[in-house]
């Protein structure tokens, strides 16, 4: 019997978080290949199992399985007929010791479920289709995010994501069928960014879970035009610097977006994220909080391998765990 297996990873913001909640703003988001796995096969009865929970579900609505079930519903509508019965098994919680990493598990599970079903039921989906179907699912479920996370997870690459007007598209979703909405231009832009610098990209995990949804609700009213304009300017500089391997401009722009975040709300740079950033002192490294802040992860881009080691020692002393690292363009 046909059995398929697919994986999706997580994401972390380099720059543009919070600003990207406003339509038309850009964020740089890096793919983190710490993955969840879905196994799917045809079966006598439909059974959904996630290792997040101690029980399985069917297609009968279950609050814990809401996102998985909503993703299945979206795919079924896309498929155009009732889906045959199947088993879907999802494993690989993006967490440790019961604490989440904060690298985008809810977005990832949506992309993962749709991807698994598309392979099981022989529907080739481009990354863009996958993104739109996942975004459709999340918008219908009332998600208040920018959808930058699922753009990055669907494309599995470092991307520049220009956000779309989610309110407007949510309205279209209420008015029109899926196919009509999928055929519309939503107004977002997703561009793959190839980092040309030689550097270490490091992820530090604070072990303090933060809830993006609540962080967004708290900070949203603080976002003003100045914040948006200055962030956009630095995000564009940062993107150009990545593409042209301009270390100093990269460091400078990331420092500026970090300052802008610090000025936006004191809830972002909690003590551990402050330590994560301060660990860069005197080193050829730029570090910052990533995403909503308040805990979860921060990132660092290091231009010296010796300095990377010093940073990691400092992180360890501050109780910050190295969650992931990748090397850009080293020979
Ligand atoms: O904390 P994260 O990695 O989920 O990132 C949230 C980024 C925000 O811009 C604050 C929200 C969003 O959905 O874009
Ligand atoms: Mg977070």
Short mmCIF file of C-alpha atoms and ligand atoms in Angstrom, two decimals:
data_model
loop_
_atom_site.label_atom_id
_atom_site.label_comp_id
_atom_site.label_asym_id
_atom_site.label_seq_id
_atom_site.Cartn_x
_atom_site.Cartn_y
_atom_site.Cartn_z
CA UNK A 1 0.00 0.00 0.00
CA UNK A 2 1.23 3.47 -0.85
CA UNK A 3 2.82 5.29 2.05
CA UNK A 4 4.36 8.74 1.78
CA UNK A 5 6.63 10.71 4.04
CA UNK A 6 7.33 14.43 3.92
CA UNK A 7 9.08 16.93 6.17
CA UNK A 8 8.86 20.60 6.96
CA UNK A 9 11.13 22.69 9.13
CA UNK A 10 10.92 25.93 11.05
CA UNK A 11 11.91 29.55 10.43
CA UNK A 12 13.52 32.48 12.16
CA UNK A 13 13.31 36.18 11.40
CA UNK A 14 16.51 38.00 10.50
CA UNK A 15 14.85 41.39 10.20
CA UNK A 16 11.49 43.05 9.69
CA UNK A 17 9.47 41.34 12.43
CA UNK A 18 6.45 43.33 13.69
CA UNK A 19 6.75 45.76 10.76
CA UNK A 20 5.80 42.95 8.38
CA UNK A 21 2.41 42.75 10.11
CA UNK A 22 1.58 45.86 8.07
CA UNK A 23 0.78 45.02 4.45
CA UNK A 24 3.55 45.92 2.01
CA UNK A 25 6.37 45.75 4.54
CA UNK A 26 9.27 43.35 4.02
CA UNK A 27 10.90 40.83 6.32
CA UNK A 28 13.95 38.59 5.88
CA UNK A 29 13.29 35.11 7.20
CA UNK A 30 15.64 32.14 7.30
CA UNK A 31 14.58 28.51 6.99
CA UNK A 32 15.62 26.30 9.92
CA UNK A 33 15.85 22.64 8.91
CA UNK A 34 14.84 21.22 12.29
CA UNK A 35 11.99 19.16 10.95
CA UNK A 36 8.65 17.63 11.65
CA UNK A 37 7.75 14.50 9.70
CA UNK A 38 4.39 13.38 8.38
CA UNK A 39 3.66 9.87 7.24
CA UNK A 40 0.44 9.28 5.35
CA UNK A 41 -1.23 6.24 3.84
CA UNK A 42 -4.64 5.12 2.64
CA UNK A 43 -6.58 3.23 5.33
CA UNK A 44 -9.96 1.75 6.29
CA UNK A 45 -10.77 4.65 8.61
CA UNK A 46 -9.32 8.12 8.88
CA UNK A 47 -6.97 8.45 11.82
CA UNK A 48 -4.92 11.50 12.70
CA UNK A 49 -2.08 11.17 15.16
CA UNK A 50 0.27 13.88 16.35
CA UNK A 51 2.97 13.23 18.95
CA UNK A 52 1.89 16.50 20.57
CA UNK A 53 -1.06 14.59 21.99
CA UNK A 54 -1.60 11.25 23.68
CA UNK A 55 -4.63 10.30 21.58
CA UNK A 56 -5.56 10.21 17.95
CA UNK A 57 -8.45 11.97 16.24
CA UNK A 58 -10.69 11.33 13.28
CA UNK A 59 -12.15 14.08 11.11
CA UNK A 60 -14.65 14.87 13.82
CA UNK A 61 -13.67 18.33 15.12
CA UNK A 62 -11.21 18.16 18.00
CA UNK A 63 -9.74 21.35 19.47
CA UNK A 64 -6.19 19.96 19.70
CA UNK A 65 -6.32 18.78 16.12
CA UNK A 66 -8.00 21.95 14.83
CA UNK A 67 -5.11 23.14 12.68
CA UNK A 68 -4.45 19.71 11.20
CA UNK A 69 -8.15 19.22 10.51
CA UNK A 70 -8.48 22.70 9.00
CA UNK A 71 -5.51 21.95 6.72
CA UNK A 72 -7.16 18.69 5.63
CA UNK A 73 -10.40 20.57 4.92
CA UNK A 74 -8.53 23.07 2.76
CA UNK A 75 -6.81 20.32 0.84
CA UNK A 76 -10.07 18.44 0.36
CA UNK A 77 -11.71 21.55 -1.08
CA UNK A 78 -8.72 21.99 -3.37
CA UNK A 79 -8.89 18.32 -4.37
CA UNK A 80 -12.50 18.87 -5.42
CA UNK A 81 -14.03 15.68 -3.98
CA UNK A 82 -14.30 13.81 -0.68
CA UNK A 83 -10.92 12.43 0.28
CA UNK A 84 -10.59 8.66 0.58
CA UNK A 85 -9.90 7.48 4.15
CA UNK A 86 -6.30 7.84 5.25
CA UNK A 87 -3.98 7.74 8.23
CA UNK A 88 -1.78 10.72 8.99
CA UNK A 89 0.96 10.53 11.56
CA UNK A 90 2.87 13.65 12.57
CA UNK A 91 6.00 13.51 14.68
CA UNK A 92 8.99 15.62 15.64
CA UNK A 93 7.76 18.25 18.06
CA UNK A 94 9.86 21.38 17.66
CA UNK A 95 10.59 21.35 21.39
CA UNK A 96 12.80 19.91 24.11
CA UNK A 97 12.02 19.00 27.74
CA UNK A 98 8.43 20.07 27.04
CA UNK A 99 9.56 23.60 26.07
CA UNK A 100 8.92 24.80 22.53
CA UNK A 101 11.76 26.22 20.45
CA UNK A 102 9.54 28.93 18.97
CA UNK A 103 10.62 28.35 15.40
CA UNK A 104 7.16 28.14 13.90
CA UNK A 105 5.58 24.80 14.73
CA UNK A 106 1.97 25.85 14.11
CA UNK A 107 2.77 27.25 10.68
CA UNK A 108 4.90 24.24 9.97
CA UNK A 109 2.18 21.73 10.85
CA UNK A 110 -0.20 23.42 8.42
CA UNK A 111 2.30 23.32 5.56
CA UNK A 112 3.26 19.77 6.54
CA UNK A 113 -0.31 18.42 6.51
CA UNK A 114 -1.13 19.95 3.12
CA UNK A 115 2.16 18.75 1.69
CA UNK A 116 1.62 15.19 2.94
CA UNK A 117 -1.87 14.99 1.45
CA UNK A 118 -0.72 16.49 -1.84
CA UNK A 119 1.85 13.73 -2.19
CA UNK A 120 -0.53 10.98 -1.05
CA UNK A 121 -3.20 12.12 -3.50
CA UNK A 122 -0.82 12.92 -6.37
CA UNK A 123 -1.35 16.66 -6.56
CA UNK A 124 1.81 18.47 -7.53
CA UNK A 125 1.97 21.71 -5.58
CA UNK A 126 4.45 24.48 -6.27
CA UNK A 127 5.91 26.23 -3.23
CA UNK A 128 3.66 29.19 -4.05
CA UNK A 129 0.50 27.03 -4.16
CA UNK A 130 1.51 25.38 -0.91
CA UNK A 131 1.99 28.80 0.67
CA UNK A 132 -1.40 30.05 -0.51
CA UNK A 133 -3.22 26.92 0.69
CA UNK A 134 -1.54 27.13 4.10
CA UNK A 135 -2.21 30.88 4.35
CA UNK A 136 -5.85 30.28 3.37
CA UNK A 137 -6.13 27.72 6.19
CA UNK A 138 -4.57 30.01 8.78
CA UNK A 139 -6.62 33.03 7.73
CA UNK A 140 -9.80 30.97 8.02
CA UNK A 141 -8.67 29.85 11.48
CA UNK A 142 -8.28 33.48 12.60
CA UNK A 143 -4.47 33.58 12.74
CA UNK A 144 -3.21 37.14 13.36
CA UNK A 145 0.29 36.69 11.92
CA UNK A 146 1.92 38.09 8.79
CA UNK A 147 2.16 34.63 7.13
CA UNK A 148 5.90 35.23 6.74
CA UNK A 149 6.53 32.04 8.69
CA UNK A 150 4.68 29.79 6.26
CA UNK A 151 6.14 31.59 3.24
CA UNK A 152 9.60 30.67 4.52
CA UNK A 153 8.58 27.13 5.46
CA UNK A 154 6.87 26.50 2.11
CA UNK A 155 9.89 27.78 0.16
CA UNK A 156 12.45 26.18 2.53
CA UNK A 157 14.94 28.96 1.98
CA UNK A 158 16.12 32.35 3.16
CA UNK A 159 13.49 34.68 1.74
CA UNK A 160 12.50 38.31 1.54
CA UNK A 161 8.76 38.33 2.19
CA UNK A 162 6.60 41.35 1.40
CA UNK A 163 3.30 40.92 3.23
CA UNK A 164 -0.21 41.18 1.83
CA UNK A 165 -3.41 42.67 3.22
CA UNK A 166 -4.73 39.73 5.25
CA UNK A 167 -7.97 41.47 6.16
CA UNK A 168 -8.80 41.97 2.52
CA UNK A 169 -7.97 38.38 1.58
CA UNK A 170 -9.89 37.02 4.61
CA UNK A 171 -12.87 38.93 3.26
CA UNK A 172 -12.41 37.40 -0.19
CA UNK A 173 -12.25 33.97 1.47
CA UNK A 174 -15.63 34.60 3.09
CA UNK A 175 -17.13 35.71 -0.24
CA UNK A 176 -15.63 33.37 -2.83
CA UNK A 177 -14.73 29.75 -3.30
CA UNK A 178 -11.20 28.47 -2.87
CA UNK A 179 -10.36 28.31 -6.54
CA UNK A 180 -11.40 31.92 -7.14
CA UNK A 181 -9.34 33.10 -4.17
CA UNK A 182 -6.31 31.04 -5.21
CA UNK A 183 -6.39 32.61 -8.67
CA UNK A 184 -6.32 36.13 -7.25
CA UNK A 185 -3.16 38.15 -6.87
CA UNK A 186 -2.90 38.59 -3.10
CA UNK A 187 -0.23 41.23 -3.42
CA UNK A 188 2.58 39.50 -1.55
CA UNK A 189 6.08 38.99 -2.89
CA UNK A 190 8.44 36.18 -2.01
CA UNK A 191 12.01 36.40 -3.20
CA UNK A 192 14.75 33.86 -2.54
CA UNK A 193 17.82 35.53 -1.09
CA UNK A 194 21.22 33.94 -1.57
CA UNK A 195 23.51 35.11 1.24
CA UNK A 196 26.90 35.75 -0.32
CA UNK A 197 28.92 36.44 2.82
CA UNK A 198 31.20 34.00 4.55
CA UNK A 199 29.64 33.76 7.99
CA UNK A 200 28.25 31.53 10.69
CA UNK A 201 24.51 31.81 11.23
CA UNK A 202 23.84 30.86 14.84
CA UNK A 203 20.57 30.34 16.69
CA UNK A 204 20.40 30.75 20.46
CA UNK A 205 17.47 29.33 22.36
CA UNK A 206 16.43 31.02 25.62
CA UNK A 207 14.34 28.07 26.86
CA UNK A 208 11.64 30.63 27.69
CA UNK A 209 8.51 30.02 25.60
CA UNK A 210 6.83 33.16 24.25
CA UNK A 211 3.39 33.27 22.67
CA UNK A 212 3.60 35.20 19.40
CA UNK A 213 -0.15 35.76 19.25
CA UNK A 214 -0.13 37.57 22.62
CA UNK A 215 3.09 39.44 21.84
CA UNK A 216 1.50 40.70 18.60
CA UNK A 217 -1.69 41.80 20.36
CA UNK A 218 0.35 43.72 22.93
CA UNK A 219 2.73 45.43 20.50
CA UNK A 220 0.44 46.12 17.55
CA UNK A 221 -0.83 49.48 18.77
CA UNK A 222 2.77 50.65 19.32
CA UNK A 223 3.75 50.30 15.67
CA UNK A 224 3.88 53.71 13.99
CA UNK A 225 4.90 55.13 10.61
CA UNK A 226 8.42 55.96 11.75
CA UNK A 227 8.98 52.41 12.95
CA UNK A 228 7.64 51.07 9.65
CA UNK A 229 9.66 53.37 7.42
CA UNK A 230 12.92 52.98 9.29
CA UNK A 231 12.55 49.22 9.54
CA UNK A 232 11.78 48.90 5.81
CA UNK A 233 14.84 51.00 4.96
CA UNK A 234 17.13 48.81 7.09
CA UNK A 235 15.57 45.55 5.84
CA UNK A 236 16.30 46.60 2.25
CA UNK A 237 19.86 47.54 3.19
CA UNK A 238 20.24 44.22 4.98
CA UNK A 239 18.99 42.33 1.92
CA UNK A 240 21.39 44.18 -0.38
CA UNK A 241 24.22 43.57 2.07
CA UNK A 242 23.49 39.83 2.10
CA UNK A 243 23.49 39.77 -1.70
CA UNK A 244 26.62 41.87 -2.10
CA UNK A 245 28.54 40.37 0.84
CA UNK A 246 28.85 43.74 2.55
CA UNK A 247 29.63 42.80 6.14
CA UNK A 248 29.62 46.29 7.62
CA UNK A 249 26.31 47.28 6.11
CA UNK A 250 24.81 43.98 7.23
CA UNK A 251 25.96 44.53 10.81
CA UNK A 252 24.86 48.13 10.78
CA UNK A 253 21.38 47.39 9.42
CA UNK A 254 20.78 44.52 11.84
CA UNK A 255 21.89 46.72 14.73
CA UNK A 256 19.40 49.37 13.62
CA UNK A 257 16.46 46.96 13.31
CA UNK A 258 17.41 45.57 16.71
CA UNK A 259 17.36 49.09 18.19
CA UNK A 260 14.00 49.73 16.54
CA UNK A 261 12.60 46.57 18.12
CA UNK A 262 13.97 47.54 21.51
CA UNK A 263 12.31 50.94 21.14
CA UNK A 264 8.99 49.39 20.09
CA UNK A 265 8.23 47.51 23.28
CA UNK A 266 10.12 46.56 26.42
CA UNK A 267 8.44 43.14 26.27
CA UNK A 268 10.61 42.11 23.30
CA UNK A 269 14.11 42.15 24.81
CA UNK A 270 13.58 40.08 27.96
CA UNK A 271 16.71 39.58 30.07
CA UNK A 272 17.85 36.43 28.31
CA UNK A 273 17.54 38.02 24.88
CA UNK A 274 19.49 41.01 26.19
CA UNK A 275 22.25 38.61 27.29
CA UNK A 276 22.06 36.86 23.92
CA UNK A 277 22.71 40.18 22.19
CA UNK A 278 25.27 41.51 24.67
CA UNK A 279 27.37 38.38 24.10
CA UNK A 280 28.45 39.94 20.78
CA UNK A 281 30.49 42.61 22.60
CA UNK A 282 34.02 43.02 21.21
CA UNK A 283 33.46 40.25 18.66
CA UNK A 284 33.06 40.32 14.89
CA UNK A 285 29.43 39.34 15.36
CA UNK A 286 25.98 40.91 15.21
CA UNK A 287 23.27 39.36 17.37
CA UNK A 288 19.61 40.17 17.90
CA UNK A 289 16.26 38.93 19.09
CA UNK A 290 14.28 37.08 16.41
CA UNK A 291 10.56 37.16 15.74
CA UNK A 292 8.19 38.32 18.43
CA UNK A 293 10.80 38.18 21.19
CA UNK A 294 9.77 37.85 24.82
CA UNK A 295 11.71 34.56 24.85
CA UNK A 296 12.09 31.80 22.23
CA UNK A 297 15.16 32.37 20.05
CA UNK A 298 17.65 34.99 18.99
CA UNK A 299 20.14 34.87 16.16
CA UNK A 300 23.74 35.84 15.56
CA UNK A 301 25.74 36.26 12.39
CA UNK A 302 29.44 35.78 13.01
CA UNK A 303 32.33 36.64 10.72
CA UNK A 304 35.03 34.87 12.71
CA UNK A 305 35.01 31.24 13.75
CA UNK A 306 37.08 32.01 16.87
CA UNK A 307 34.56 34.68 17.81
CA UNK A 308 31.71 32.22 17.25
CA UNK A 309 33.27 29.98 19.90
CA UNK A 310 33.59 32.86 22.37
CA UNK A 311 29.97 33.82 21.74
CA UNK A 312 28.82 30.25 22.32
CA UNK A 313 30.71 30.12 25.62
CA UNK A 314 29.06 33.37 26.69
CA UNK A 315 25.68 32.06 25.63
CA UNK A 316 26.23 28.92 27.63
CA UNK A 317 27.12 30.96 30.75
CA UNK A 318 23.89 32.91 30.25
CA UNK A 319 21.81 29.73 29.95
CA UNK A 320 21.30 30.11 26.21
CA UNK A 321 21.48 26.93 24.17
CA UNK A 322 22.84 26.72 20.65
CA UNK A 323 19.83 25.34 18.81
CA UNK A 324 21.12 25.39 15.26
CA UNK A 325 24.04 26.65 13.21
CA UNK A 326 24.85 26.86 9.55
CA UNK A 327 27.87 28.08 7.71
CA UNK A 328 27.47 30.48 4.82
CA UNK A 329 29.99 30.23 1.97
CA UNK A 330 33.01 28.93 3.81
CA UNK A 331 35.69 27.24 1.75
O1 LIG B 1 8.10 34.86 17.14
P1 LIG B 1 7.92 34.41 15.74
O2 LIG B 1 9.16 33.75 15.19
O3 LIG B 1 6.69 33.62 15.56
O4 LIG B 1 7.78 35.69 14.83
C1 LIG B 1 6.73 36.61 14.94
C2 LIG B 1 6.99 37.74 13.98
C3 LIG B 1 5.96 38.86 14.00
O5 LIG B 1 6.31 39.79 13.00
C4 LIG B 1 6.00 39.59 15.34
C5 LIG B 1 4.57 38.33 13.74
C6 LIG B 1 4.34 37.83 12.33
O6 LIG B 1 3.49 36.95 12.17
O7 LIG B 1 4.97 38.33 11.39
MG1 LIG B 2 8.42 33.51 18.86
#
